[in-house]
Amino acid sequence: MSSRIESFEVYGLYGIYDHRVSFQDGESVCILHGPNGTGKTALLRAISYLFESKFSELGRIPFSKIVAVVGNGMRVEVLRRGASKEDLIKHSREHKK
Protein backbone atom coordinates (compact mmCIF):
# COMPACT_ATOMS: atom_id res chain seq x y z
CA MET A 1 0.00 0.00 0.00
CA SER A 2 1.43 3.36 -1.06
CA SER A 3 1.56 6.31 1.31
CA ARG A 4 2.92 8.74 -1.26
CA ILE A 5 1.32 12.18 -1.20
CA GLU A 6 -0.60 12.81 -4.43
CA SER A 7 -1.83 16.31 -3.65
CA PHE A 8 -1.92 18.82 -0.83
CA GLU A 9 -4.22 21.83 -0.62
CA VAL A 10 -4.35 24.61 1.93
CA TYR A 11 -7.17 27.16 1.98
CA GLY A 12 -7.34 30.50 3.73
CA LEU A 13 -3.61 30.54 4.47
CA TYR A 14 -2.99 33.77 6.37
CA GLY A 15 -6.66 34.45 5.67
CA ILE A 16 -5.72 35.27 2.06
CA TYR A 17 -4.16 32.46 0.01
CA ASP A 18 -5.35 29.13 -1.38
CA HIS A 19 -2.61 26.80 -2.64
CA ARG A 20 -2.68 23.37 -4.30
CA VAL A 21 0.37 21.24 -4.99
CA SER A 22 0.20 18.04 -7.05
CA PHE A 23 3.00 15.53 -6.80
CA GLN A 24 3.46 13.66 -10.08
CA ASP A 25 3.97 9.91 -10.13
CA GLY A 26 7.60 9.03 -10.73
CA GLU A 27 8.89 12.57 -10.21
CA SER A 28 11.50 13.00 -7.48
CA VAL A 29 11.50 16.82 -7.46
CA CYS A 30 8.73 19.36 -6.96
CA ILE A 31 9.57 23.06 -7.13
CA LEU A 32 7.52 25.67 -5.30
CA HIS A 33 8.02 29.23 -6.42
CA GLY A 34 6.28 32.50 -5.72
CA PRO A 35 6.74 35.90 -4.13
CA ASN A 36 7.95 36.24 -0.55
CA GLY A 37 5.21 36.04 2.04
CA THR A 38 2.74 33.98 0.01
CA GLY A 39 3.04 30.82 2.12
CA LYS A 40 5.58 28.50 0.48
CA THR A 41 7.31 27.70 3.77
CA ALA A 42 4.01 27.52 5.68
CA LEU A 43 2.69 25.02 3.11
CA LEU A 44 5.77 22.80 3.50
CA ARG A 45 5.52 23.02 7.28
CA ALA A 46 1.84 22.09 7.12
CA ILE A 47 2.68 18.96 5.11
CA SER A 48 5.39 18.00 7.58
CA TYR A 49 3.33 18.71 10.71
CA LEU A 50 0.26 16.86 9.40
CA PHE A 51 2.11 13.68 8.45
CA GLU A 52 4.32 13.74 11.55
CA SER A 53 1.20 14.17 13.75
CA LYS A 54 2.51 17.45 15.18
CA PHE A 55 -0.94 18.93 15.56
CA SER A 56 -0.06 21.66 18.05
CA GLU A 57 2.50 23.02 15.56
CA LEU A 58 0.00 22.65 12.70
CA GLY A 59 -2.45 24.71 14.75
CA ARG A 60 0.00 27.62 14.78
CA ILE A 61 -0.26 27.98 11.00
CA PRO A 62 -3.19 30.27 10.15
CA PHE A 63 -5.34 28.33 7.65
CA SER A 64 -9.02 27.50 7.34
CA LYS A 65 -8.80 24.07 5.66
CA ILE A 66 -6.26 21.48 4.54
CA VAL A 67 -6.95 18.61 2.14
CA ALA A 68 -4.33 15.92 1.53
CA VAL A 69 -4.69 12.92 -0.77
CA VAL A 70 -2.27 10.02 -0.48
CA GLY A 71 -1.50 7.22 -2.94
CA ASN A 72 -3.79 4.65 -1.36
CA GLY A 73 -6.80 6.86 -2.13
CA MET A 74 -7.16 8.15 1.40
CA ARG A 75 -8.25 11.77 1.71
CA VAL A 76 -7.44 13.69 4.89
CA GLU A 77 -9.22 16.95 5.68
CA VAL A 78 -8.37 19.31 8.51
CA LEU A 79 -10.81 22.12 9.27
CA ARG A 80 -10.16 25.02 11.60
CA ARG A 81 -13.46 25.64 13.34
CA GLY A 82 -14.60 29.07 14.41
CA ALA A 83 -11.84 31.08 12.71
CA SER A 84 -12.94 33.95 10.52
CA LYS A 85 -10.82 35.43 7.75
CA GLU A 86 -10.08 38.37 10.08
CA ASP A 87 -8.95 35.96 12.84
CA LEU A 88 -6.54 34.24 10.44
CA ILE A 89 -5.11 37.54 9.23
CA LYS A 90 -4.66 38.75 12.83
CA HIS A 91 -3.06 35.43 13.84
CA SER A 92 -0.61 35.60 10.91
CA ARG A 93 0.42 39.15 11.83
CA GLU A 94 1.03 38.16 15.45
CA HIS A 95 2.96 35.08 14.37
CA LYS A 96 5.29 37.11 12.10
CA LYS A 97 6.30 39.51 14.93
Tab-separated table of C-alpha atoms in Angstrom:
chain	number	residue	atom	x	y	z
A	1	MET	CA	0.000	0.000	0.000
A	2	SER	CA	1.429	3.364	-1.059
A	3	SER	CA	1.559	6.312	1.313
A	4	ARG	CA	2.925	8.743	-1.257
A	5	ILE	CA	1.316	12.177	-1.195
A	6	GLU	CA	-0.598	12.808	-4.433
A	7	SER	CA	-1.826	16.310	-3.648
A	8	PHE	CA	-1.924	18.822	-0.830
A	9	GLU	CA	-4.223	21.828	-0.620
A	10	VAL	CA	-4.347	24.615	1.931
A	11	TYR	CA	-7.169	27.160	1.980
A	12	GLY	CA	-7.336	30.498	3.734
A	13	LEU	CA	-3.608	30.538	4.465
A	14	TYR	CA	-2.985	33.770	6.370
A	15	GLY	CA	-6.660	34.452	5.666
A	16	ILE	CA	-5.725	35.268	2.061
A	17	TYR	CA	-4.164	32.461	0.007
A	18	ASP	CA	-5.350	29.128	-1.379
A	19	HIS	CA	-2.609	26.796	-2.642
A	20	ARG	CA	-2.685	23.367	-4.305
A	21	VAL	CA	0.368	21.240	-4.991
A	22	SER	CA	0.201	18.042	-7.046
A	23	PHE	CA	3.004	15.526	-6.797
A	24	GLN	CA	3.457	13.658	-10.083
A	25	ASP	CA	3.975	9.907	-10.132
A	26	GLY	CA	7.597	9.027	-10.731
A	27	GLU	CA	8.890	12.567	-10.206
A	28	SER	CA	11.497	13.004	-7.485
A	29	VAL	CA	11.502	16.822	-7.465
A	30	CYS	CA	8.734	19.361	-6.961
A	31	ILE	CA	9.571	23.058	-7.134
A	32	LEU	CA	7.519	25.670	-5.297
A	33	HIS	CA	8.015	29.227	-6.420
A	34	GLY	CA	6.283	32.495	-5.716
A	35	PRO	CA	6.737	35.904	-4.129
A	36	ASN	CA	7.951	36.237	-0.554
A	37	GLY	CA	5.211	36.035	2.036
A	38	THR	CA	2.744	33.977	0.007
A	39	GLY	CA	3.043	30.822	2.121
A	40	LYS	CA	5.578	28.504	0.481
A	41	THR	CA	7.306	27.698	3.766
A	42	ALA	CA	4.010	27.521	5.675
A	43	LEU	CA	2.688	25.022	3.112
A	44	LEU	CA	5.766	22.802	3.500
A	45	ARG	CA	5.517	23.019	7.284
A	46	ALA	CA	1.836	22.092	7.121
A	47	ILE	CA	2.678	18.963	5.111
A	48	SER	CA	5.388	17.998	7.580
A	49	TYR	CA	3.330	18.709	10.705
A	50	LEU	CA	0.263	16.858	9.402
A	51	PHE	CA	2.107	13.676	8.453
A	52	GLU	CA	4.324	13.736	11.548
A	53	SER	CA	1.195	14.167	13.745
A	54	LYS	CA	2.515	17.451	15.179
A	55	PHE	CA	-0.943	18.928	15.564
A	56	SER	CA	-0.058	21.660	18.055
A	57	GLU	CA	2.501	23.017	15.563
A	58	LEU	CA	0.003	22.649	12.704
A	59	GLY	CA	-2.449	24.708	14.750
A	60	ARG	CA	0.000	27.621	14.782
A	61	ILE	CA	-0.262	27.979	11.005
A	62	PRO	CA	-3.188	30.267	10.148
A	63	PHE	CA	-5.337	28.330	7.647
A	64	SER	CA	-9.020	27.496	7.344
A	65	LYS	CA	-8.801	24.069	5.656
A	66	ILE	CA	-6.255	21.485	4.536
A	67	VAL	CA	-6.946	18.607	2.142
A	68	ALA	CA	-4.333	15.916	1.534
A	69	VAL	CA	-4.689	12.918	-0.774
A	70	VAL	CA	-2.265	10.016	-0.483
A	71	GLY	CA	-1.496	7.224	-2.936
A	72	ASN	CA	-3.785	4.654	-1.362
A	73	GLY	CA	-6.799	6.859	-2.135
A	74	MET	CA	-7.157	8.147	1.398
A	75	ARG	CA	-8.248	11.766	1.714
A	76	VAL	CA	-7.444	13.685	4.894
A	77	GLU	CA	-9.221	16.955	5.678
A	78	VAL	CA	-8.373	19.305	8.514
A	79	LEU	CA	-10.806	22.119	9.266
A	80	ARG	CA	-10.158	25.021	11.595
A	81	ARG	CA	-13.458	25.642	13.340
A	82	GLY	CA	-14.602	29.066	14.406
A	83	ALA	CA	-11.841	31.078	12.713
A	84	SER	CA	-12.937	33.947	10.520
A	85	LYS	CA	-10.825	35.433	7.752
A	86	GLU	CA	-10.083	38.370	10.082
A	87	ASP	CA	-8.955	35.956	12.840
A	88	LEU	CA	-6.537	34.238	10.445
A	89	ILE	CA	-5.106	37.544	9.234
A	90	LYS	CA	-4.656	38.745	12.833
A	91	HIS	CA	-3.062	35.434	13.840
A	92	SER	CA	-0.610	35.600	10.914
A	93	ARG	CA	0.422	39.154	11.827
A	94	GLU	CA	1.025	38.160	15.454
A	95	HIS	CA	2.958	35.076	14.369
A	96	LYS	CA	5.288	37.110	12.105
A	97	LYS	CA	6.301	39.507	14.929
